[in-house]
Short mmCIF file of C-alpha atoms in Angstrom, two decimals:
data_model
loop_
_atom_site.label_atom_id
_atom_site.label_comp_id
_atom_site.label_asym_id
_atom_site.label_seq_id
_atom_site.Cartn_x
_atom_site.Cartn_y
_atom_site.Cartn_z
CA MET A 608 11.88 15.53 0.65
CA LEU A 609 9.83 14.35 -2.33
CA ASP A 610 11.28 17.09 -4.52
CA SER A 611 14.81 15.92 -3.71
CA ALA A 612 13.76 12.32 -4.50
CA ILE A 613 12.60 13.50 -7.93
CA ALA A 614 15.91 15.32 -8.45
CA GLU A 615 17.77 12.10 -7.56
CA ARG A 616 15.46 10.09 -9.87
CA ILE A 617 14.26 7.89 -7.02
CA ILE A 618 10.64 8.70 -7.86
CA ILE A 619 9.09 10.04 -11.05
CA ASN A 620 6.34 12.21 -9.58
CA TYR A 621 3.91 12.46 -6.70
CA LYS A 622 0.45 13.81 -6.08
CA ASN A 623 -0.77 16.01 -3.25
CA ILE A 624 -3.67 13.85 -2.09
CA MET A 625 -5.31 16.65 -0.09
CA GLN A 626 -5.29 19.03 -3.06
CA ASP A 627 -6.57 16.29 -5.36
CA CYS A 628 -9.47 15.63 -2.97
CA LEU A 629 -10.33 19.32 -2.85
CA ASP A 630 -10.13 19.64 -6.65
CA ASN A 631 -12.37 16.61 -7.17
CA LYS A 632 -14.74 17.51 -4.33
CA ILE A 633 -14.18 14.21 -2.51
CA GLN A 634 -16.69 13.95 0.32
CA THR A 635 -15.46 10.85 2.14
CA VAL A 636 -12.28 8.78 2.32
CA LEU A 637 -14.22 5.90 0.80
CA ASP A 638 -14.17 7.82 -2.50
CA ILE A 639 -10.35 7.87 -2.60
CA PRO A 640 -8.95 5.02 -4.71
CA TYR A 641 -6.08 3.00 -3.21
CA PHE A 642 -4.02 3.11 -6.39
CA ASP A 643 -4.64 4.76 -9.72
CA ASP A 644 -4.67 2.29 -12.65
CA GLU A 645 -3.64 -0.64 -10.47
CA LEU A 646 -5.33 -3.76 -9.16
CA GLU A 647 -8.66 -3.36 -7.46
CA GLN A 648 -8.81 -2.95 -3.67
CA GLU A 649 -10.18 -6.45 -3.11
CA GLU A 650 -7.33 -8.01 -5.09
CA TYR A 651 -4.74 -6.32 -2.88
CA GLU A 652 -6.53 -7.33 0.28
CA ASP A 653 -6.79 -10.94 -0.91
CA LEU A 654 -3.06 -11.29 -1.57
CA ASP A 655 -1.26 -13.46 0.96
CA ASN A 656 0.96 -11.61 3.38
CA PRO A 657 4.41 -13.25 3.23
CA PHE A 658 5.11 -12.31 6.84
CA GLU A 659 2.03 -14.16 8.03
CA SER A 660 3.20 -17.27 6.19
CA GLU A 661 6.67 -17.09 7.71
CA ASP A 662 5.21 -16.57 11.18
CA SER A 663 2.97 -19.61 10.87
CA ILE A 664 5.91 -21.75 9.69
CA GLU A 665 8.00 -20.58 12.64
CA VAL A 666 5.17 -21.32 15.09
CA SER A 667 4.67 -24.82 13.70
CA ARG A 668 8.43 -25.51 13.93
CA ASN A 669 8.46 -24.37 17.55
CA CYS A 670 5.49 -26.59 18.34
CA LYS A 671 7.17 -29.62 16.78
CA ASP A 672 10.41 -28.97 18.68
CA ASN A 673 8.62 -28.84 22.04
#
């Protein structure tokens, strides 16, 4: 499926995570980075989830209506 996505130019490339872990002798999942050359893990986890915001707005509207 990923090879066909490359052929259709949907994605540029992909990495076999299991093979990468074996090649780099990864011992634990904690050693696997979330994203290569991206924001740090804490920055992603600190970002607001837009769905949580929408849910809280909907709940407050329902409370005001009742």
